mmCIF file of C-alpha atoms and ligand atoms in Angstrom:
data_model
loop_
_atom_site.group_PDB
_atom_site.id
_atom_site.type_symbol
_atom_site.label_atom_id
_atom_site.label_comp_id
_atom_site.label_asym_id
_atom_site.label_seq_id
_atom_site.Cartn_x
_atom_site.Cartn_y
_atom_site.Cartn_z
ATOM 1 C CA UNK A 1 -35.084 35.515 24.536
ATOM 2 C CA UNK A 2 -34.435 33.431 21.377
ATOM 3 C CA UNK A 3 -31.125 35.163 21.078
ATOM 4 C CA UNK A 4 -30.189 34.186 24.588
ATOM 5 C CA UNK A 5 -31.060 30.593 23.982
ATOM 6 C CA UNK A 6 -28.978 30.520 20.851
ATOM 7 C CA UNK A 7 -26.039 31.873 22.717
ATOM 8 C CA UNK A 8 -26.491 29.304 25.467
ATOM 9 C CA UNK A 9 -26.634 26.560 22.916
ATOM 10 C CA UNK A 10 -23.414 27.733 21.231
ATOM 11 C CA UNK A 11 -21.776 27.958 24.693
ATOM 12 C CA UNK A 12 -22.825 24.367 25.507
ATOM 13 C CA UNK A 13 -21.472 23.141 22.218
ATOM 14 C CA UNK A 14 -18.131 24.853 22.894
ATOM 15 C CA UNK A 15 -17.965 23.308 26.357
ATOM 16 C CA UNK A 16 -18.665 19.795 24.932
ATOM 17 C CA UNK A 17 -15.928 20.235 22.330
ATOM 18 C CA UNK A 18 -13.402 21.466 24.905
ATOM 19 C CA UNK A 19 -14.261 18.660 27.271
ATOM 20 C CA UNK A 20 -14.099 16.084 24.542
ATOM 21 C CA UNK A 21 -10.616 17.172 23.483
ATOM 22 C CA UNK A 22 -9.399 17.015 27.109
ATOM 23 C CA UNK A 23 -11.003 13.654 27.908
ATOM 24 C CA UNK A 24 -9.998 11.989 24.669
ATOM 25 C CA UNK A 25 -6.413 13.293 24.928
ATOM 26 C CA UNK A 26 -6.078 11.963 28.488
ATOM 27 C CA UNK A 27 -8.016 8.707 28.272
ATOM 28 C CA UNK A 28 -8.430 7.751 24.646
ATOM 29 C CA UNK A 29 -11.223 7.665 22.112
ATOM 30 C CA UNK A 30 -13.064 4.750 23.658
ATOM 31 C CA UNK A 31 -14.058 6.825 26.717
ATOM 32 C CA UNK A 32 -17.865 6.802 27.187
ATOM 33 C CA UNK A 33 -19.672 9.995 26.314
ATOM 34 C CA UNK A 34 -20.988 10.260 29.879
ATOM 35 C CA UNK A 35 -17.359 11.015 30.958
ATOM 36 C CA UNK A 36 -17.317 13.940 28.475
ATOM 37 C CA UNK A 37 -20.683 15.151 29.778
ATOM 38 C CA UNK A 38 -19.369 15.141 33.307
ATOM 39 C CA UNK A 39 -16.229 17.029 32.318
ATOM 40 C CA UNK A 40 -18.293 19.593 30.380
ATOM 41 C CA UNK A 41 -20.814 19.823 33.244
ATOM 42 C CA UNK A 42 -23.728 19.229 30.885
ATOM 43 C CA UNK A 43 -26.398 16.542 30.907
ATOM 44 C CA UNK A 44 -25.570 13.387 29.025
ATOM 45 C CA UNK A 45 -28.502 13.920 26.634
ATOM 46 C CA UNK A 46 -27.357 17.322 25.556
ATOM 47 C CA UNK A 47 -24.268 15.864 23.957
ATOM 48 C CA UNK A 48 -26.526 14.082 21.535
ATOM 49 C CA UNK A 49 -28.529 17.226 20.835
ATOM 50 C CA UNK A 50 -25.348 18.701 19.420
ATOM 51 C CA UNK A 51 -23.738 15.513 18.105
ATOM 52 C CA UNK A 52 -26.191 12.784 17.130
ATOM 53 C CA UNK A 53 -23.429 10.125 17.109
ATOM 54 C CA UNK A 54 -20.092 9.723 18.822
ATOM 55 C CA UNK A 55 -18.541 9.622 15.360
ATOM 56 C CA UNK A 56 -19.975 13.008 14.473
ATOM 57 C CA UNK A 57 -18.365 14.476 17.595
ATOM 58 C CA UNK A 58 -14.990 12.995 16.617
ATOM 59 C CA UNK A 59 -15.271 14.204 13.045
ATOM 60 C CA UNK A 60 -16.113 17.729 14.345
ATOM 61 C CA UNK A 61 -12.903 17.697 16.464
ATOM 62 C CA UNK A 62 -10.864 16.447 13.504
ATOM 63 C CA UNK A 63 -12.343 19.088 11.205
ATOM 64 C CA UNK A 64 -11.494 21.894 13.571
ATOM 65 C CA UNK A 65 -7.981 20.493 14.014
ATOM 66 C CA UNK A 66 -7.664 20.328 10.236
ATOM 67 C CA UNK A 67 -8.869 23.954 9.994
ATOM 68 C CA UNK A 68 -6.288 25.161 12.429
ATOM 69 C CA UNK A 69 -3.435 23.305 10.603
ATOM 70 C CA UNK A 70 -4.666 24.808 7.347
ATOM 71 C CA UNK A 71 -4.821 28.311 8.711
ATOM 72 C CA UNK A 72 -1.427 28.055 10.304
ATOM 73 C CA UNK A 73 0.389 26.650 7.238
ATOM 74 C CA UNK A 74 -1.509 28.818 4.736
ATOM 75 C CA UNK A 75 0.439 31.913 5.813
ATOM 76 C CA UNK A 76 3.570 30.136 4.685
ATOM 77 C CA UNK A 77 2.662 29.595 1.066
ATOM 78 C CA UNK A 78 3.549 33.178 0.210
ATOM 79 C CA UNK A 79 7.110 32.596 1.423
ATOM 80 C CA UNK A 80 7.477 29.096 0.003
ATOM 81 C CA UNK A 81 10.823 27.509 -0.544
ATOM 82 C CA UNK A 82 11.826 27.529 3.085
ATOM 83 C CA UNK A 83 11.619 23.998 4.448
ATOM 84 C CA UNK A 84 12.981 24.820 7.909
ATOM 85 C CA UNK A 85 10.270 27.447 8.297
ATOM 86 C CA UNK A 86 7.573 24.956 7.277
ATOM 87 C CA UNK A 87 8.830 22.238 9.665
ATOM 88 C CA UNK A 88 8.929 24.828 12.389
ATOM 89 C CA UNK A 89 5.319 25.875 11.760
ATOM 90 C CA UNK A 90 4.193 22.265 11.510
ATOM 91 C CA UNK A 91 5.686 21.427 14.928
ATOM 92 C CA UNK A 92 4.278 24.652 16.391
ATOM 93 C CA UNK A 93 0.735 23.766 15.356
ATOM 94 C CA UNK A 94 1.201 20.211 16.652
ATOM 95 C CA UNK A 95 2.443 21.621 19.983
ATOM 96 C CA UNK A 96 -0.852 23.518 20.304
ATOM 97 C CA UNK A 97 -2.704 20.214 19.965
ATOM 98 C CA UNK A 98 -0.035 17.910 21.328
ATOM 99 C CA UNK A 99 -2.151 15.717 23.590
ATOM 100 C CA UNK A 100 -4.910 15.305 21.049
ATOM 101 C CA UNK A 101 -2.541 14.616 18.152
ATOM 102 C CA UNK A 102 -0.576 12.064 20.213
ATOM 103 C CA UNK A 103 -3.793 10.185 21.012
ATOM 104 C CA UNK A 104 -4.807 10.381 17.348
ATOM 105 C CA UNK A 105 -1.639 8.727 16.029
ATOM 106 C CA UNK A 106 -1.757 6.220 18.861
ATOM 107 C CA UNK A 107 -5.300 5.064 18.165
ATOM 108 C CA UNK A 108 -5.643 5.943 14.456
ATOM 109 C CA UNK A 109 -5.954 2.289 13.390
ATOM 110 C CA UNK A 110 -8.951 1.757 15.680
ATOM 111 C CA UNK A 111 -10.880 4.828 14.522
ATOM 112 C CA UNK A 112 -13.966 4.481 12.297
ATOM 113 C CA UNK A 113 -13.413 4.667 8.550
ATOM 114 C CA UNK A 114 -14.654 8.243 8.204
ATOM 115 C CA UNK A 115 -12.341 9.478 10.933
ATOM 116 C CA UNK A 116 -9.406 7.636 9.487
ATOM 117 C CA UNK A 117 -10.060 9.299 6.124
ATOM 118 C CA UNK A 118 -10.330 12.695 7.785
ATOM 119 C CA UNK A 119 -6.897 12.033 9.335
ATOM 120 C CA UNK A 120 -5.557 11.244 5.882
ATOM 121 C CA UNK A 121 -7.074 14.497 4.602
ATOM 122 C CA UNK A 122 -5.266 16.337 7.409
ATOM 123 C CA UNK A 123 -1.950 14.861 6.447
ATOM 124 C CA UNK A 124 -2.773 15.713 2.828
ATOM 125 C CA UNK A 125 -3.002 19.416 3.758
ATOM 126 C CA UNK A 126 0.336 19.193 5.463
ATOM 127 C CA UNK A 127 1.833 17.432 2.446
ATOM 128 C CA UNK A 128 0.679 20.171 0.049
ATOM 129 C CA UNK A 129 2.641 22.741 2.028
ATOM 130 C CA UNK A 130 5.551 20.327 2.392
ATOM 131 C CA UNK A 131 5.590 19.858 -1.406
ATOM 132 C CA UNK A 132 5.374 23.567 -2.056
ATOM 133 C CA UNK A 133 8.222 24.291 0.342
ATOM 134 C CA UNK A 134 10.435 21.598 -1.159
ATOM 135 C CA UNK A 135 9.533 21.886 -4.882
ATOM 136 C CA UNK A 136 12.072 24.516 -5.714
ATOM 137 C CA UNK A 137 14.889 22.856 -3.807
ATOM 138 C CA UNK A 138 14.077 19.495 -5.301
ATOM 139 C CA UNK A 139 14.143 20.858 -8.864
ATOM 140 C CA UNK A 140 17.355 22.717 -8.102
ATOM 141 C CA UNK A 141 18.883 19.332 -7.123
ATOM 142 C CA UNK A 142 19.494 20.420 -3.542
ATOM 143 C CA UNK A 143 17.508 17.511 -2.047
ATOM 144 C CA UNK A 144 18.619 13.906 -2.126
ATOM 145 C CA UNK A 145 16.985 11.850 -4.878
ATOM 146 C CA UNK A 146 14.290 10.082 -2.817
ATOM 147 C CA UNK A 147 10.620 9.754 -3.765
ATOM 148 C CA UNK A 148 8.635 12.691 -2.364
ATOM 149 C CA UNK A 149 6.392 10.517 -0.201
ATOM 150 C CA UNK A 150 9.444 9.010 1.482
ATOM 151 C CA UNK A 151 10.674 12.487 2.442
ATOM 152 C CA UNK A 152 7.241 13.286 3.864
ATOM 153 C CA UNK A 153 6.846 9.947 5.646
ATOM 154 C CA UNK A 154 10.404 10.133 7.036
ATOM 155 C CA UNK A 155 9.498 13.465 8.640
ATOM 156 C CA UNK A 156 6.159 12.201 9.996
ATOM 157 C CA UNK A 157 7.864 8.999 11.189
ATOM 158 C CA UNK A 158 10.408 10.983 13.147
ATOM 159 C CA UNK A 159 7.889 13.284 14.742
ATOM 160 C CA UNK A 160 5.494 10.468 15.555
ATOM 161 C CA UNK A 161 8.245 8.343 17.087
ATOM 162 C CA UNK A 162 9.175 11.115 19.515
ATOM 163 C CA UNK A 163 5.522 11.786 20.310
ATOM 164 C CA UNK A 164 4.656 8.172 20.973
ATOM 165 C CA UNK A 165 7.698 7.769 23.203
ATOM 166 C CA UNK A 166 7.317 11.114 24.920
ATOM 167 C CA UNK A 167 7.607 9.520 28.366
ATOM 168 C CA UNK A 168 11.096 8.415 27.521
ATOM 169 C CA UNK A 169 12.321 11.540 25.746
ATOM 170 C CA UNK A 170 10.693 14.215 27.850
ATOM 171 C CA UNK A 171 8.904 12.926 30.923
ATOM 172 C CA UNK A 172 6.243 15.319 32.221
ATOM 173 C CA UNK A 173 7.073 17.755 29.431
ATOM 174 C CA UNK A 174 6.133 18.614 25.845
ATOM 175 C CA UNK A 175 8.414 16.350 23.802
ATOM 176 C CA UNK A 176 7.867 18.484 20.713
ATOM 177 C CA UNK A 177 8.883 21.677 22.460
ATOM 178 C CA UNK A 178 12.011 20.072 23.837
ATOM 179 C CA UNK A 179 13.079 18.415 20.573
ATOM 180 C CA UNK A 180 11.788 20.867 17.992
ATOM 181 C CA UNK A 181 15.206 22.214 16.907
ATOM 182 C CA UNK A 182 16.902 18.835 17.100
ATOM 183 C CA UNK A 183 14.244 17.201 14.879
ATOM 184 C CA UNK A 184 14.298 19.993 12.283
ATOM 185 C CA UNK A 185 18.115 20.096 12.151
ATOM 186 C CA UNK A 186 18.416 16.340 11.879
ATOM 187 C CA UNK A 187 15.749 16.024 9.148
ATOM 188 C CA UNK A 188 17.089 18.819 6.977
ATOM 189 C CA UNK A 189 20.669 17.484 7.370
ATOM 190 C CA UNK A 190 19.422 14.054 6.251
ATOM 191 C CA UNK A 191 17.619 15.266 3.091
ATOM 192 C CA UNK A 192 19.953 17.923 1.805
ATOM 193 C CA UNK A 193 22.801 17.116 -0.553
ATOM 194 C CA UNK B 1 -12.517 34.433 0.663
ATOM 195 C CA UNK B 2 -13.808 31.890 -1.884
ATOM 196 C CA UNK B 3 -12.834 28.259 -1.739
ATOM 197 C CA UNK B 4 -12.913 25.937 -4.784
ATOM 198 C CA UNK B 5 -16.152 23.928 -4.853
ATOM 199 C CA UNK B 6 -14.365 20.994 -6.455
ATOM 200 C CA UNK B 7 -11.230 20.609 -4.320
ATOM 201 C CA UNK B 8 -11.576 22.928 -1.328
ATOM 202 C CA UNK B 9 -8.463 25.035 -2.096
ATOM 203 C CA UNK B 10 -8.734 28.601 -0.883
ATOM 204 C CA UNK B 11 -8.601 31.051 -3.816
ATOM 205 C CA UNK B 12 -6.981 34.415 -2.962
ATOM 206 C CA UNK B 13 -5.120 35.488 -6.133
ATOM 207 C CA UNK B 14 -6.804 36.027 -9.450
ATOM 208 C CA UNK B 15 -4.430 33.464 -10.931
ATOM 209 C CA UNK B 16 -5.821 30.786 -8.645
ATOM 210 C CA UNK B 17 -9.275 30.985 -10.267
ATOM 211 C CA UNK B 18 -10.128 28.913 -13.348
ATOM 212 C CA UNK B 19 -9.102 30.977 -16.393
ATOM 213 C CA UNK B 20 -8.108 33.763 -13.987
ATOM 214 C CA UNK B 21 -11.832 34.526 -13.716
ATOM 215 C CA UNK B 22 -12.829 35.524 -10.262
ATOM 216 C CA UNK B 23 -16.507 34.860 -10.881
ATOM 217 C CA UNK B 24 -15.707 31.134 -11.227
ATOM 218 C CA UNK B 25 -16.374 28.914 -8.245
ATOM 219 C CA UNK B 26 -13.598 26.454 -8.966
ATOM 220 C CA UNK B 27 -9.841 26.815 -9.104
ATOM 221 C CA UNK B 28 -7.222 26.650 -11.840
ATOM 222 C CA UNK B 29 -6.269 23.069 -10.826
ATOM 223 C CA UNK B 30 -9.863 21.874 -11.272
ATOM 224 C CA UNK B 31 -10.362 23.420 -14.768
ATOM 225 C CA UNK B 32 -9.886 21.800 -18.152
ATOM 226 C CA UNK B 33 -8.143 23.740 -20.860
ATOM 227 C CA UNK B 34 -11.460 25.087 -22.194
ATOM 228 C CA UNK B 35 -12.295 26.404 -18.772
ATOM 229 C CA UNK B 36 -14.940 23.787 -17.856
ATOM 230 C CA UNK B 37 -14.723 22.059 -14.510
ATOM 231 C CA UNK B 38 -13.171 18.622 -14.159
ATOM 232 C CA UNK B 39 -15.589 15.652 -14.093
ATOM 233 C CA UNK B 40 -16.154 13.618 -10.932
ATOM 234 C CA UNK B 41 -13.996 10.760 -12.331
ATOM 235 C CA UNK B 42 -11.192 13.177 -13.372
ATOM 236 C CA UNK B 43 -11.115 14.810 -9.977
ATOM 237 C CA UNK B 44 -11.243 11.491 -8.145
ATOM 238 C CA UNK B 45 -8.270 10.186 -10.144
ATOM 239 C CA UNK B 46 -6.275 13.354 -9.572
ATOM 240 C CA UNK B 47 -6.916 13.281 -5.803
ATOM 241 C CA UNK B 48 -5.909 9.595 -5.594
ATOM 242 C CA UNK B 49 -2.792 10.393 -7.632
ATOM 243 C CA UNK B 50 -1.915 13.223 -5.285
ATOM 244 C CA UNK B 51 -2.344 11.143 -2.128
ATOM 245 C CA UNK B 52 -0.306 8.252 -3.602
ATOM 246 C CA UNK B 53 2.451 10.704 -4.668
ATOM 247 C CA UNK B 54 2.711 12.665 -1.419
ATOM 248 C CA UNK B 55 1.823 10.072 1.226
ATOM 249 C CA UNK B 56 2.685 6.841 -0.595
ATOM 250 C CA UNK B 57 -0.562 5.173 0.364
ATOM 251 C CA UNK B 58 -1.874 2.035 -1.341
ATOM 252 C CA UNK B 59 -4.333 2.871 -4.066
ATOM 253 C CA UNK B 60 -7.341 1.383 -2.257
ATOM 254 C CA UNK B 61 -6.661 3.435 0.899
ATOM 255 C CA UNK B 62 -6.036 6.590 -1.215
ATOM 256 C CA UNK B 63 -9.297 5.997 -3.076
ATOM 257 C CA UNK B 64 -11.313 5.715 0.083
ATOM 258 C CA UNK B 65 -9.757 8.923 1.449
ATOM 259 C CA UNK B 66 -10.270 10.791 -1.836
ATOM 260 C CA UNK B 67 -13.969 9.830 -1.874
ATOM 261 C CA UNK B 68 -14.434 10.970 1.717
ATOM 262 C CA UNK B 69 -12.803 14.314 0.884
ATOM 263 C CA UNK B 70 -15.000 14.762 -2.195
ATOM 264 C CA UNK B 71 -18.091 13.986 -0.160
ATOM 265 C CA UNK B 72 -17.556 17.232 1.778
ATOM 266 C CA UNK B 73 -17.253 19.413 -1.330
ATOM 267 C CA UNK B 74 -20.288 21.184 -2.842
ATOM 268 C CA UNK B 75 -19.389 20.316 -6.452
ATOM 269 C CA UNK B 76 -19.888 16.618 -5.860
ATOM 270 C CA UNK B 77 -22.951 16.610 -3.630
ATOM 271 C CA UNK B 78 -25.116 15.028 -6.322
ATOM 272 C CA UNK B 79 -22.579 12.210 -6.896
ATOM 273 C CA UNK B 80 -23.144 11.076 -3.308
ATOM 274 C CA UNK B 81 -26.894 11.526 -3.124
ATOM 275 C CA UNK B 82 -28.774 8.275 -2.682
HETATM 276 ZN ZN1 LIG C 201 -9.974 23.198 -7.120
#
């Protein structure tokens, strides 16, 4: 019986998380928790059993997003030195979370301090892999002499611009899926010398 | 798989452990030359330095982010206890 309750509890938690991702992606982070409860088909109170504050729910979503980016890019470190491959993997993992990520970059400035810092930590994970993939080519003089953070921010800037203007570049479609090759080709052409 | 208690890096290879010693709980990047673990201040500075180098953030923003990352790591629990 205790086992069954534990399972039920885990199931509810999963439903809340899935609903929160959906609702936040579609309507933004200021949506009231009651909307998430409705989407998850749970009572409003049960959200707070699992997540005492709205912020803790948001941090949980960010942590799991961070985990999935880390897992995805980790597999690359063995075959480092291939920047195209890394950019490809980066976009692939963003495609899996496209709605959520787009909302995140759109509303990042309004997020609570802790969530903002978690977002910086996520980009920090990406930057580690980015650095590993480029290190060899930078030291071999194959990359233009630009500070590393400018290379990284140029890439993020490009990806974020397309994401934020998705309605213009790919109406009703995944902008990252449609522009993946174009973005990667353009960026690598810009940085190589 | 073990992850470094001081920076969170996953440690798979022997060479990723401090002094190549797999019984250690921290990684090669978090160890001093004598094998001891970096201090709180040392680690904080190196994290700030890394964020500034890779993301180009202002020092104040990088510091706030570094502290929030450290807060989640077991090695620094006591530094945040109040
Ligand atoms: Zn470490």
